[in-house]
Coordinates of N, CA and C in Angstrom, one line a residue:
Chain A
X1 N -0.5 14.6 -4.0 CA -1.3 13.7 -4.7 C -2.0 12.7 -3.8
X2 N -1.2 12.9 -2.5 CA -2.2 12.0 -1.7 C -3.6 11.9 -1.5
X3 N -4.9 11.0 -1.5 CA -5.7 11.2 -1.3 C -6.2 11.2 0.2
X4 N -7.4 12.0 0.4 CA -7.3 12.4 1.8 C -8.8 11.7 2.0
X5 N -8.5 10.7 3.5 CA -9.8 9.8 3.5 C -10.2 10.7 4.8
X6 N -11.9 10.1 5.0 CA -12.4 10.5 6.4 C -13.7 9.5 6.4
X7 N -13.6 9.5 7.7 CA -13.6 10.4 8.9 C -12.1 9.3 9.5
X8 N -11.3 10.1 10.2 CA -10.0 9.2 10.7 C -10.1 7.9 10.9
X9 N -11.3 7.5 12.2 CA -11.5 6.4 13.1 C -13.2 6.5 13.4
X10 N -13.8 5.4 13.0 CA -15.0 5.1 13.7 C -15.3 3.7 14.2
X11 N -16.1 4.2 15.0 CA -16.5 2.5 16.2 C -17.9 2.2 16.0
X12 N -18.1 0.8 16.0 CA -19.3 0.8 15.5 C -19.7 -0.8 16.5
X13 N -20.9 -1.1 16.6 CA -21.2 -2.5 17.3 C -21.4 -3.3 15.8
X14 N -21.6 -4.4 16.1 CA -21.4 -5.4 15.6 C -23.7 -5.2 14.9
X15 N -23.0 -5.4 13.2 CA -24.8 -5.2 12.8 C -24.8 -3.6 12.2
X16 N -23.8 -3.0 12.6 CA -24.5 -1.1 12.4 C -23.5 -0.9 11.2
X17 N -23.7 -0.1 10.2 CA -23.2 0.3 9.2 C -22.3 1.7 9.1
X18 N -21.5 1.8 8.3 CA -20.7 3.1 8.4 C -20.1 3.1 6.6
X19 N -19.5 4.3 6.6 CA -19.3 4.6 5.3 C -17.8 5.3 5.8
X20 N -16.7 5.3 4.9 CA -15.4 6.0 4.3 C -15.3 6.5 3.3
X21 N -14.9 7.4 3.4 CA -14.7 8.6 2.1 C -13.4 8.8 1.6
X22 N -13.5 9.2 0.0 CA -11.7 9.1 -0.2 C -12.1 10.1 -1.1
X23 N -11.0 11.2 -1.4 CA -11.3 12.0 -2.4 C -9.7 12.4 -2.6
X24 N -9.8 12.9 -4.2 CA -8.9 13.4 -4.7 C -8.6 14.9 -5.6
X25 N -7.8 15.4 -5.6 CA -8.0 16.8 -6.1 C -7.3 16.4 -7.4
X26 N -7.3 15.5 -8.0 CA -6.6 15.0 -9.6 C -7.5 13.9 -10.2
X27 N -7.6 14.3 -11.1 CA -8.4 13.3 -11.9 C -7.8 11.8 -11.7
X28 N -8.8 11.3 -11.4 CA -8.0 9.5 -11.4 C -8.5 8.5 -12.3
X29 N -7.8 7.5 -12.7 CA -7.8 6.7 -13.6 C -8.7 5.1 -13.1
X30 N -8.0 5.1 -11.5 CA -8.8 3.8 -10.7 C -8.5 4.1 -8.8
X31 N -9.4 3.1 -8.2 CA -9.1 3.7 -7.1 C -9.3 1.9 -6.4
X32 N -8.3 2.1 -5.6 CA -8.1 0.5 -4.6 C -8.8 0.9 -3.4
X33 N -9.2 -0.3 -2.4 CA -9.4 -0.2 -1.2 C -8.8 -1.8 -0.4
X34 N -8.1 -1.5 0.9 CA -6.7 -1.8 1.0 C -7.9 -1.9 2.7
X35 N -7.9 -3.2 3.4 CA -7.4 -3.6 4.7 C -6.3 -3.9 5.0
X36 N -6.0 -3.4 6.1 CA -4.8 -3.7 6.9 C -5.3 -3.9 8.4
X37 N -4.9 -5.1 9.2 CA -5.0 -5.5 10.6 C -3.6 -5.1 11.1
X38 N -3.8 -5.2 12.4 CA -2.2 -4.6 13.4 C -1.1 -5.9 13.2
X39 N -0.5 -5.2 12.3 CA 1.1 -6.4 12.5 C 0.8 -7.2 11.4
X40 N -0.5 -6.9 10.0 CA -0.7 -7.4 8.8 C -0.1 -6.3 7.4
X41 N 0.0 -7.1 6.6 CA -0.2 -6.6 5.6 C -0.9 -6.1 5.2
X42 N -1.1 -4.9 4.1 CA -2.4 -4.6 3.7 C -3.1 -5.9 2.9
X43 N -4.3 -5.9 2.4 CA -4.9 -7.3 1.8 C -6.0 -6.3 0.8
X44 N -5.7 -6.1 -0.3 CA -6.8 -6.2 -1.3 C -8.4 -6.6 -1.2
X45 N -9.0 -5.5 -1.1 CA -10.5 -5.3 -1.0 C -11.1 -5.4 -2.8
X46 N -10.7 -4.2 -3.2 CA -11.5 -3.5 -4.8 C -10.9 -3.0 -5.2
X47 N -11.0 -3.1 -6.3 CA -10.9 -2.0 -7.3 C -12.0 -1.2 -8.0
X48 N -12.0 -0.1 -8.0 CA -12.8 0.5 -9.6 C -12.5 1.2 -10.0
X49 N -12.8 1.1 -11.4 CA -11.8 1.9 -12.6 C -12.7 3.4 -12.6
X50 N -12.1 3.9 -13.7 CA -13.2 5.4 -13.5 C -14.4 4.8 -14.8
X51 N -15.3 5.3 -14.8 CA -17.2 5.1 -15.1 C -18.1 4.8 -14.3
X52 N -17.6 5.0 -12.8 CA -18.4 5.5 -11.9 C -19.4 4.0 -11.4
X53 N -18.6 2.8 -11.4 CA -19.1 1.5 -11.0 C -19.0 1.5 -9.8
X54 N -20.4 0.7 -9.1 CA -20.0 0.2 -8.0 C -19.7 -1.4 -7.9
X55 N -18.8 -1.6 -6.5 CA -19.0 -3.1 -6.5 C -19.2 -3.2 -5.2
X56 N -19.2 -4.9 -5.2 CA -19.5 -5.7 -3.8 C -18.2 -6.7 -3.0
X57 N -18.0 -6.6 -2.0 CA -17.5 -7.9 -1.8 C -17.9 -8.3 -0.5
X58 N -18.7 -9.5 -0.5 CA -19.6 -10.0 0.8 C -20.6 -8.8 1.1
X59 N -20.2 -8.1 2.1 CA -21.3 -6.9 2.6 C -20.7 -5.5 2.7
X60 N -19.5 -5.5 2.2 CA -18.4 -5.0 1.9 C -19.1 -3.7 0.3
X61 N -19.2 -2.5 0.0 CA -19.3 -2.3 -1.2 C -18.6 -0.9 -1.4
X62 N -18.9 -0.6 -2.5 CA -17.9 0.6 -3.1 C -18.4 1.6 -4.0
X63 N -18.0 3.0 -4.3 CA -18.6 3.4 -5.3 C -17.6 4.6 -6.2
X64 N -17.4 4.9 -7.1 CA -16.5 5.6 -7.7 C -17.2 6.9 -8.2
X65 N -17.1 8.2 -7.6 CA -17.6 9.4 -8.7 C -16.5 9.6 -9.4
X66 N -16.7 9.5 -10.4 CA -15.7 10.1 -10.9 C -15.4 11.7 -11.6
X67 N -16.7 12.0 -11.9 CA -16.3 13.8 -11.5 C -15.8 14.3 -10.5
X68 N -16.4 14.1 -9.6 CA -16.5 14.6 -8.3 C -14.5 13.7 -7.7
X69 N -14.3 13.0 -8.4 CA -12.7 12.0 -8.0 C -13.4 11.8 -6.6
X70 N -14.3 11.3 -6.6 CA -14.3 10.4 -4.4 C -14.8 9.0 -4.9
X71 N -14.6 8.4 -3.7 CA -14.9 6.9 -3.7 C -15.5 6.8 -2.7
X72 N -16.6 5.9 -2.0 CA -16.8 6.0 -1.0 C -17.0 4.3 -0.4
X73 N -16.6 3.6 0.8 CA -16.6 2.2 1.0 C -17.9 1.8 1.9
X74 N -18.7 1.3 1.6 CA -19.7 0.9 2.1 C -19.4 0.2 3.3
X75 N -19.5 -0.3 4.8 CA -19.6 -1.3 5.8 C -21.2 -1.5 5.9
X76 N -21.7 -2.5 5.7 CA -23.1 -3.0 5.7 C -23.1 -4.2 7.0
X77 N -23.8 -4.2 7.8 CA -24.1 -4.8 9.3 C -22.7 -5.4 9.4
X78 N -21.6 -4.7 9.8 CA -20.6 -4.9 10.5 C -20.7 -5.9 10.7
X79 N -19.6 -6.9 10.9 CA -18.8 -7.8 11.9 C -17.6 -7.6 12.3
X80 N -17.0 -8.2 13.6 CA -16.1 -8.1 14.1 C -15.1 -8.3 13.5
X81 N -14.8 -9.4 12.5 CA -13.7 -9.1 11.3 C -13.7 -8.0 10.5
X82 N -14.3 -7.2 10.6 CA -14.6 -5.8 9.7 C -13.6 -4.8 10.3
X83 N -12.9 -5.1 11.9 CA -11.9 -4.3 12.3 C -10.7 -4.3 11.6
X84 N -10.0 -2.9 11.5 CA -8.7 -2.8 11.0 C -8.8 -1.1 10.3
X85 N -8.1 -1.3 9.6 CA -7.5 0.5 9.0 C -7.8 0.2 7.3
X86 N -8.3 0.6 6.8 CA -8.6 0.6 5.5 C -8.5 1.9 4.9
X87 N -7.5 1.6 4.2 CA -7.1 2.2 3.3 C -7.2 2.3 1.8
X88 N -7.6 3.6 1.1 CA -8.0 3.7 -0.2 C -6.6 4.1 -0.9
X89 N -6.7 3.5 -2.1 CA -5.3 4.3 -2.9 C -6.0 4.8 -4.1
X90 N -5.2 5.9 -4.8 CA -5.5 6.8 -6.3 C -4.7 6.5 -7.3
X91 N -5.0 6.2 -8.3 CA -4.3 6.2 -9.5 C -4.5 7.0 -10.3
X92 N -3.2 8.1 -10.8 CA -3.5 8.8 -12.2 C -3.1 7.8 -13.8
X93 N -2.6 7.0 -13.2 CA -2.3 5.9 -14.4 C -2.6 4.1 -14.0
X94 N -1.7 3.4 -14.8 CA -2.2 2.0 -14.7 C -1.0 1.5 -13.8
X95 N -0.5 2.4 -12.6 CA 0.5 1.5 -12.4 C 1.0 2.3 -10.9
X96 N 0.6 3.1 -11.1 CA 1.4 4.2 -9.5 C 0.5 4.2 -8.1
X97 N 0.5 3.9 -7.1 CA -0.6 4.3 -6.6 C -0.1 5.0 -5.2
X98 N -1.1 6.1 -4.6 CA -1.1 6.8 -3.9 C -1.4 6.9 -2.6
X99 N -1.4 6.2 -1.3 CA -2.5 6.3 -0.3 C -3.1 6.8 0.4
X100 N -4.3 7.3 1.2 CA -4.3 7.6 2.0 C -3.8 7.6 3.5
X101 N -4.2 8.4 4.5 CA -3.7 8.2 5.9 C -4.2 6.9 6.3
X102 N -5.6 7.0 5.7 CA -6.3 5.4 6.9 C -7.4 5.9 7.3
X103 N -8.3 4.7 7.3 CA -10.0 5.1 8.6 C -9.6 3.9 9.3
X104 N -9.7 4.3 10.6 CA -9.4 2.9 11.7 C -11.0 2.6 12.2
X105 N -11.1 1.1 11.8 CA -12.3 0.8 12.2 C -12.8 0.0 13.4
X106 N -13.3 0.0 14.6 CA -13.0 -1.0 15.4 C -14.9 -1.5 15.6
X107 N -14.7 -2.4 15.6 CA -16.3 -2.8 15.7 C -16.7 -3.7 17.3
X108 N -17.4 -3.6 17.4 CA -17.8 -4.4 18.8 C -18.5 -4.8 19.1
X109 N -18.4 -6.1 20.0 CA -19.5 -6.7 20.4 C -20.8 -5.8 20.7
Chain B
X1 N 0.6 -20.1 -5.7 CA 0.8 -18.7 -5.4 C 1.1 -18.4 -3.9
X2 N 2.0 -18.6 -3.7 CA 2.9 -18.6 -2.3 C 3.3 -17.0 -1.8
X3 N 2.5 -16.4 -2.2 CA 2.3 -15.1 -2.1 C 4.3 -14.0 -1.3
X4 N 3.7 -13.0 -1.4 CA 5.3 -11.9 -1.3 C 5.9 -12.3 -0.2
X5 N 7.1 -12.5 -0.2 CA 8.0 -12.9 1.3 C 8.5 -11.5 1.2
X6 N 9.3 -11.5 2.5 CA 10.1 -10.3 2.5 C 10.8 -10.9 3.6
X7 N 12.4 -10.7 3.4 CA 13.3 -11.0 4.3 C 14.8 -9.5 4.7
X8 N 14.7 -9.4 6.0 CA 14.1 -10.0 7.3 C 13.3 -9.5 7.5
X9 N 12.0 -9.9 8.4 CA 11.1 -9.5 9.3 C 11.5 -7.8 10.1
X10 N 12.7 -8.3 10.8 CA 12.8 -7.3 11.4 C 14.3 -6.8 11.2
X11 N 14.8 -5.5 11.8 CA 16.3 -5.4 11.3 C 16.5 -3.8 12.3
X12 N 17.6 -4.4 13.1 CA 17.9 -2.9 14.0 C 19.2 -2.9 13.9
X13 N 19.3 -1.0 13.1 CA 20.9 -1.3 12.9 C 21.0 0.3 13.8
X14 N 22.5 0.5 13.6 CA 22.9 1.5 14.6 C 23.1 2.7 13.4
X15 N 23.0 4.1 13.7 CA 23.1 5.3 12.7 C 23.9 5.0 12.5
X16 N 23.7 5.1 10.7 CA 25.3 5.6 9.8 C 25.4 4.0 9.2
X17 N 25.2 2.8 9.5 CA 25.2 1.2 8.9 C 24.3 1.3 7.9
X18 N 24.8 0.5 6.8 CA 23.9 0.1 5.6 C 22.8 -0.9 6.1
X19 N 22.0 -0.8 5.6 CA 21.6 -2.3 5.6 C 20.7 -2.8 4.2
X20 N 20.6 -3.6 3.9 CA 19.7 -4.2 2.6 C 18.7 -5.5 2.7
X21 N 17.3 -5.1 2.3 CA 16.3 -6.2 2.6 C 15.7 -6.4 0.8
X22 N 15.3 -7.7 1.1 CA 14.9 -8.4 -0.3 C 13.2 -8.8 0.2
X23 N 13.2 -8.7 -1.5 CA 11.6 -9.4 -1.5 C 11.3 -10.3 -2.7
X24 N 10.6 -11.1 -2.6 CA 10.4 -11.9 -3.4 C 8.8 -12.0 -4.0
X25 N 8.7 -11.8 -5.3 CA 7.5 -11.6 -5.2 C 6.6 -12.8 -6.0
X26 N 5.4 -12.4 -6.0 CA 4.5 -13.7 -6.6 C 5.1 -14.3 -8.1
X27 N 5.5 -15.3 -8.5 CA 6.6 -15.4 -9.9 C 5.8 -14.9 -10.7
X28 N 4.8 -14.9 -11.3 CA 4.7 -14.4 -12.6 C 4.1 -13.2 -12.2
X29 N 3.9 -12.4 -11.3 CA 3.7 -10.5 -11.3 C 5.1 -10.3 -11.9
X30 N 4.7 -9.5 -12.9 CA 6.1 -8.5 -13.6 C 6.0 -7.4 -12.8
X31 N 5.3 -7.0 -12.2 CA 5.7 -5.7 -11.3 C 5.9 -5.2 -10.0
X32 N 6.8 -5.3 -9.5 CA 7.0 -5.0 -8.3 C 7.4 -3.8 -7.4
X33 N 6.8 -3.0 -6.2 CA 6.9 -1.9 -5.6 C 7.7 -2.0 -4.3
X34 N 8.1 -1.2 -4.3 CA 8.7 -0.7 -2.7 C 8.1 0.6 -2.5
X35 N 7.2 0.0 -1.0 CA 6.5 1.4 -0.1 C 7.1 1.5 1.1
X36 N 7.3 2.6 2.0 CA 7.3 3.1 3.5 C 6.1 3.5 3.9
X37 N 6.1 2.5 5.4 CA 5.0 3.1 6.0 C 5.4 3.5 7.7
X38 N 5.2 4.3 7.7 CA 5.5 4.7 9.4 C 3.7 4.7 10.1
X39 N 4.1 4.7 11.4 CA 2.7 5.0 12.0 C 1.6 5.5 12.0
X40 N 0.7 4.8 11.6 CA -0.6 6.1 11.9 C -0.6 6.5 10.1
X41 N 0.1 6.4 9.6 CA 0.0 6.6 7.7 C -0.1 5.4 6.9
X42 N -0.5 6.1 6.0 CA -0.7 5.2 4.4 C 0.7 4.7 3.6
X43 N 0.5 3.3 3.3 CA 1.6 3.2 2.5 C 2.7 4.3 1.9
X44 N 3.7 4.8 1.8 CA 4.3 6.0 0.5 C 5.3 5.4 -0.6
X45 N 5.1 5.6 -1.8 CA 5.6 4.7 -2.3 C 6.9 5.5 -2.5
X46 N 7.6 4.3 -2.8 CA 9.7 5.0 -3.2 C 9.8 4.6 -4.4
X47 N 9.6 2.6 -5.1 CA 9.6 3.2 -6.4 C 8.9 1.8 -7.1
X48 N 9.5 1.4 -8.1 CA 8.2 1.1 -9.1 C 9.3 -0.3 -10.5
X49 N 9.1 -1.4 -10.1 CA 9.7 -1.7 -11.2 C 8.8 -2.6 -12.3
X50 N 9.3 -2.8 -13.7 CA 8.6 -3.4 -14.5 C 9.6 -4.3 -15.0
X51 N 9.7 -5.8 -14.4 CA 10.8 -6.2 -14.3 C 11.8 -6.1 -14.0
X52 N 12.8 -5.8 -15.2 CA 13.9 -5.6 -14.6 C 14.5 -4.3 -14.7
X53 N 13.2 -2.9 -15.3 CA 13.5 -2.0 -15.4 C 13.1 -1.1 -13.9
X54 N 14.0 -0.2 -13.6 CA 13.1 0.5 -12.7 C 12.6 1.9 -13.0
X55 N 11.1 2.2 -13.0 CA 10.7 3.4 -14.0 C 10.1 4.5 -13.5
X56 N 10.3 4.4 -12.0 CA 9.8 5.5 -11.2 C 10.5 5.5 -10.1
X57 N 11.0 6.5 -9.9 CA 11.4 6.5 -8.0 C 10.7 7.7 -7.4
X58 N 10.6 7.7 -6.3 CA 9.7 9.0 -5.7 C 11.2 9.8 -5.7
X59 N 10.7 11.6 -5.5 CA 11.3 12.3 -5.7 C 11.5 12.3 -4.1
X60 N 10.8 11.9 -3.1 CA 11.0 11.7 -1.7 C 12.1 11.5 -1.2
X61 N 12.8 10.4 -2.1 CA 13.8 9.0 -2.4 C 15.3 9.7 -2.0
X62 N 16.2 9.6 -1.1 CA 17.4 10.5 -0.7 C 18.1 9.7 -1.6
X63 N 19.5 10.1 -2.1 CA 20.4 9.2 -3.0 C 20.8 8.2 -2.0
X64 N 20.4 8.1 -0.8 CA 21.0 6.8 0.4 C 20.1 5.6 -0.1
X65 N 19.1 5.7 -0.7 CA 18.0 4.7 -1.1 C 18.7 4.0 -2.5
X66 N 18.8 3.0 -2.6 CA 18.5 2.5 -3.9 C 18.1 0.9 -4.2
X67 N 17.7 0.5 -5.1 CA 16.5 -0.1 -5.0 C 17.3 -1.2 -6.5
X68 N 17.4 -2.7 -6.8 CA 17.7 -3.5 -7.8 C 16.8 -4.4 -8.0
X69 N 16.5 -5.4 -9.1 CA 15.7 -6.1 -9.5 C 16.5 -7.1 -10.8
X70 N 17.2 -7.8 -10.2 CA 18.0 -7.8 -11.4 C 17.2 -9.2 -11.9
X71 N 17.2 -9.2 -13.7 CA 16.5 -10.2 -14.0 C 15.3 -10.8 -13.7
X72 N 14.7 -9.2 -13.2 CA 13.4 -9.2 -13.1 C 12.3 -9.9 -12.6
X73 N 13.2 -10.8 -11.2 CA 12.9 -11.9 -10.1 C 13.0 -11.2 -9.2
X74 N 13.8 -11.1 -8.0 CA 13.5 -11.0 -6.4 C 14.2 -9.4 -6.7
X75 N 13.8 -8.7 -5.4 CA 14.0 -7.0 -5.4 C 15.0 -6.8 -4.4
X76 N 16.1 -6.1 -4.3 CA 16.6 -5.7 -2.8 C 16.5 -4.1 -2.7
X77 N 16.8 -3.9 -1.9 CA 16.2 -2.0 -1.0 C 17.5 -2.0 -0.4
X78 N 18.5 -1.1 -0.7 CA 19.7 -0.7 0.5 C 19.1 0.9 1.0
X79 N 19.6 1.1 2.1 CA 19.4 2.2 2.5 C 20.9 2.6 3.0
X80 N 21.8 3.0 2.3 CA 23.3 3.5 3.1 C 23.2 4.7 4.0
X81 N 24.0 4.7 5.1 CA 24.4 5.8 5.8 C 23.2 5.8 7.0
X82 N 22.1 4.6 7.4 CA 21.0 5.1 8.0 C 20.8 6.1 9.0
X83 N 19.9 6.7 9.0 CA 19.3 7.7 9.7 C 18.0 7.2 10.8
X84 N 17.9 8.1 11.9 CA 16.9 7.8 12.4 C 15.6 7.8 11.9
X85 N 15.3 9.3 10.8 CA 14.0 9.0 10.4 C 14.0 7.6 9.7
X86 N 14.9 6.9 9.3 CA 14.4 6.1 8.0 C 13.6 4.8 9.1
X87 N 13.7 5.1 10.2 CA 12.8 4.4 11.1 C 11.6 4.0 10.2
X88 N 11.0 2.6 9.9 CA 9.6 2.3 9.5 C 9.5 1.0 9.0
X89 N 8.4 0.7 8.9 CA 8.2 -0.6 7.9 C 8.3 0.0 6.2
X90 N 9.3 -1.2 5.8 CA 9.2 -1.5 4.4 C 8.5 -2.5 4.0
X91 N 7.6 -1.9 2.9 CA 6.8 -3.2 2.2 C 6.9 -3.2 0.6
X92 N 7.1 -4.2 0.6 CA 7.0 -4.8 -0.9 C 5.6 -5.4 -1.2
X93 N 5.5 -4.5 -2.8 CA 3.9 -5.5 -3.6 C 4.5 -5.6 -5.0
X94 N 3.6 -6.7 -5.6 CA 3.4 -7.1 -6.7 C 2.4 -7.0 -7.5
X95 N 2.5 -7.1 -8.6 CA 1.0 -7.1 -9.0 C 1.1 -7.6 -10.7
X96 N 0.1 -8.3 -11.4 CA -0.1 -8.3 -12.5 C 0.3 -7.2 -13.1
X97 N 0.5 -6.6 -14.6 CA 0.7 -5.5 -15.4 C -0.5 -4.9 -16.2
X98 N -1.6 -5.3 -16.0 CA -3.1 -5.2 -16.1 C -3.4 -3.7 -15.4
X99 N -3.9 -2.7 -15.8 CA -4.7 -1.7 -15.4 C -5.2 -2.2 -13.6
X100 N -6.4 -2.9 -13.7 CA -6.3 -3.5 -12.7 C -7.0 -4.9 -12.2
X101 N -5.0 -4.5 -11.7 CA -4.4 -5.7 -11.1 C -4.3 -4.9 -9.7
X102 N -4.5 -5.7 -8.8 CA -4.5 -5.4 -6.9 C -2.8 -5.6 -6.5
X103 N -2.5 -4.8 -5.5 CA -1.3 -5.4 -5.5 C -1.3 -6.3 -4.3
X104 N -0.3 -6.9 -4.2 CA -0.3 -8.2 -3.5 C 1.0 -7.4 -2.3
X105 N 0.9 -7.1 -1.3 CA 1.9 -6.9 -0.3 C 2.4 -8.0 0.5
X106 N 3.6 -7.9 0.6 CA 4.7 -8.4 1.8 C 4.1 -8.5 3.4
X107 N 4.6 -9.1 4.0 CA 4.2 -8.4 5.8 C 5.5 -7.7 6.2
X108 N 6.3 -6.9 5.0 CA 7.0 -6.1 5.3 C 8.8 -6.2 5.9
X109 N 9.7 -5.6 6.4 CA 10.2 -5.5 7.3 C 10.6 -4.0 7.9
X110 N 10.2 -4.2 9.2 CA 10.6 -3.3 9.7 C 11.6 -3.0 10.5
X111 N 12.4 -2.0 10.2 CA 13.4 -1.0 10.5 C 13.6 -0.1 11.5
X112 N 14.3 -0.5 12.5 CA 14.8 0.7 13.4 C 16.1 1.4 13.8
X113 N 15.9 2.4 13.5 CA 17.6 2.9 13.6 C 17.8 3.3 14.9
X114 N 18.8 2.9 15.5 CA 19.0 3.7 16.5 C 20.3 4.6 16.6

């Protein structure tokens, strides 16, 4: 039931955009997206439920298929705080959730 | 909102020693989780309480694992008999009981057996 993100790790300069993928082979109910920095906790990005919403946070955005079960995380002109491992999780219900491995993201001057 | 503690930080015990870590979570989340995470992976969850009931354990979960919540306040995790896999960070979250609600994590403690 794990959902399987990609691409593993991408590097990016500071300004350039990149996208994360999360997909699931089970119908899902909602789907989180989860930073984590080295030696942090994970920290709550989003949620969306399934009806195929997108959201925003800062430059930060999101999108839910829901036939298709993928989510995908927008990075819009990077910054350097945009480093870390972000992680998507799957819900089949209102309460369990599942994670992925991680996309490690390192951005650069 | 003084957000999840988790006590201790760190904890190195020798194979075959119990050990037990607590967490404390945001007061009014009724729900609180215990995940493992090893390197290079995703959270894995072990189990799941709704207060003071516990309503999921992962099937992962060895009978060395067991997990309390009594009066549906602060959580403890024993792991008897440890093993070297059980090497990892433990994290505790909380969360509202709301569809969605985000969960709120711990900064964990991590575990080494040797």
């Amino acid at each position: 039931q794990q959902p399987v993100q990609s691409p593993q790790a991408v590097i990016l300069r500071e300004g350039e955009d990149a996208v994360i993928n999360c997909s699931s082979s089970k119908a899902l109910y909602s789907v989180h997206w989860y930073r984590q920095k080295h030696g942090e906790a994970p920290v709550f990005l989003m949620i969306l439920l399934k009806g195929g919403e997108q959201k925003g946070h800062e430059k930060i955005s999101a999108s839910f298929n829901e036939k298709k079960q993928q989510s995908s995380l927008y990075l819009t002109a990077s910054q350097l705080s945009y480093s870390g491992t972000y992680f998507c999780g799957t819900s089949r219900n209102d309460y369990k959730l599942s994670f992925g491995a991680g996309t490690t993201v390192t951005v650069r001057a | 909102d003084t957000g999840v503690s988790q006590d201790p930080r760190h904890k190195i015990t020798k194979r075959g020693q119990n050990v037990t870590f607590r967490c404390d979570p945001i007061s009014e989340h009724n729900r609180l989780y215990w995940y493992r995470q090893t390197l290079g992976q995703g959270p894995e969850f072990l189990t799941y309480f709704q207060n003071e009931a516990q309503l999921e354990k992962s099937r992962l979960l060895s009978d060395r694992f067991s997990a309390e919540r009594p009066k549906g306040s602060f959580s403890t995790l024993e792991i008897q008999r440890t093993e070297q896999g059980d090497s990892a960070m433990y994290l505790c979250a909380s969360s509202l009981s709301t569809g969605d609600s985000p969960l709120h994590f711990g900064n964990g403690t991590r575990l080494t057996v040797t």
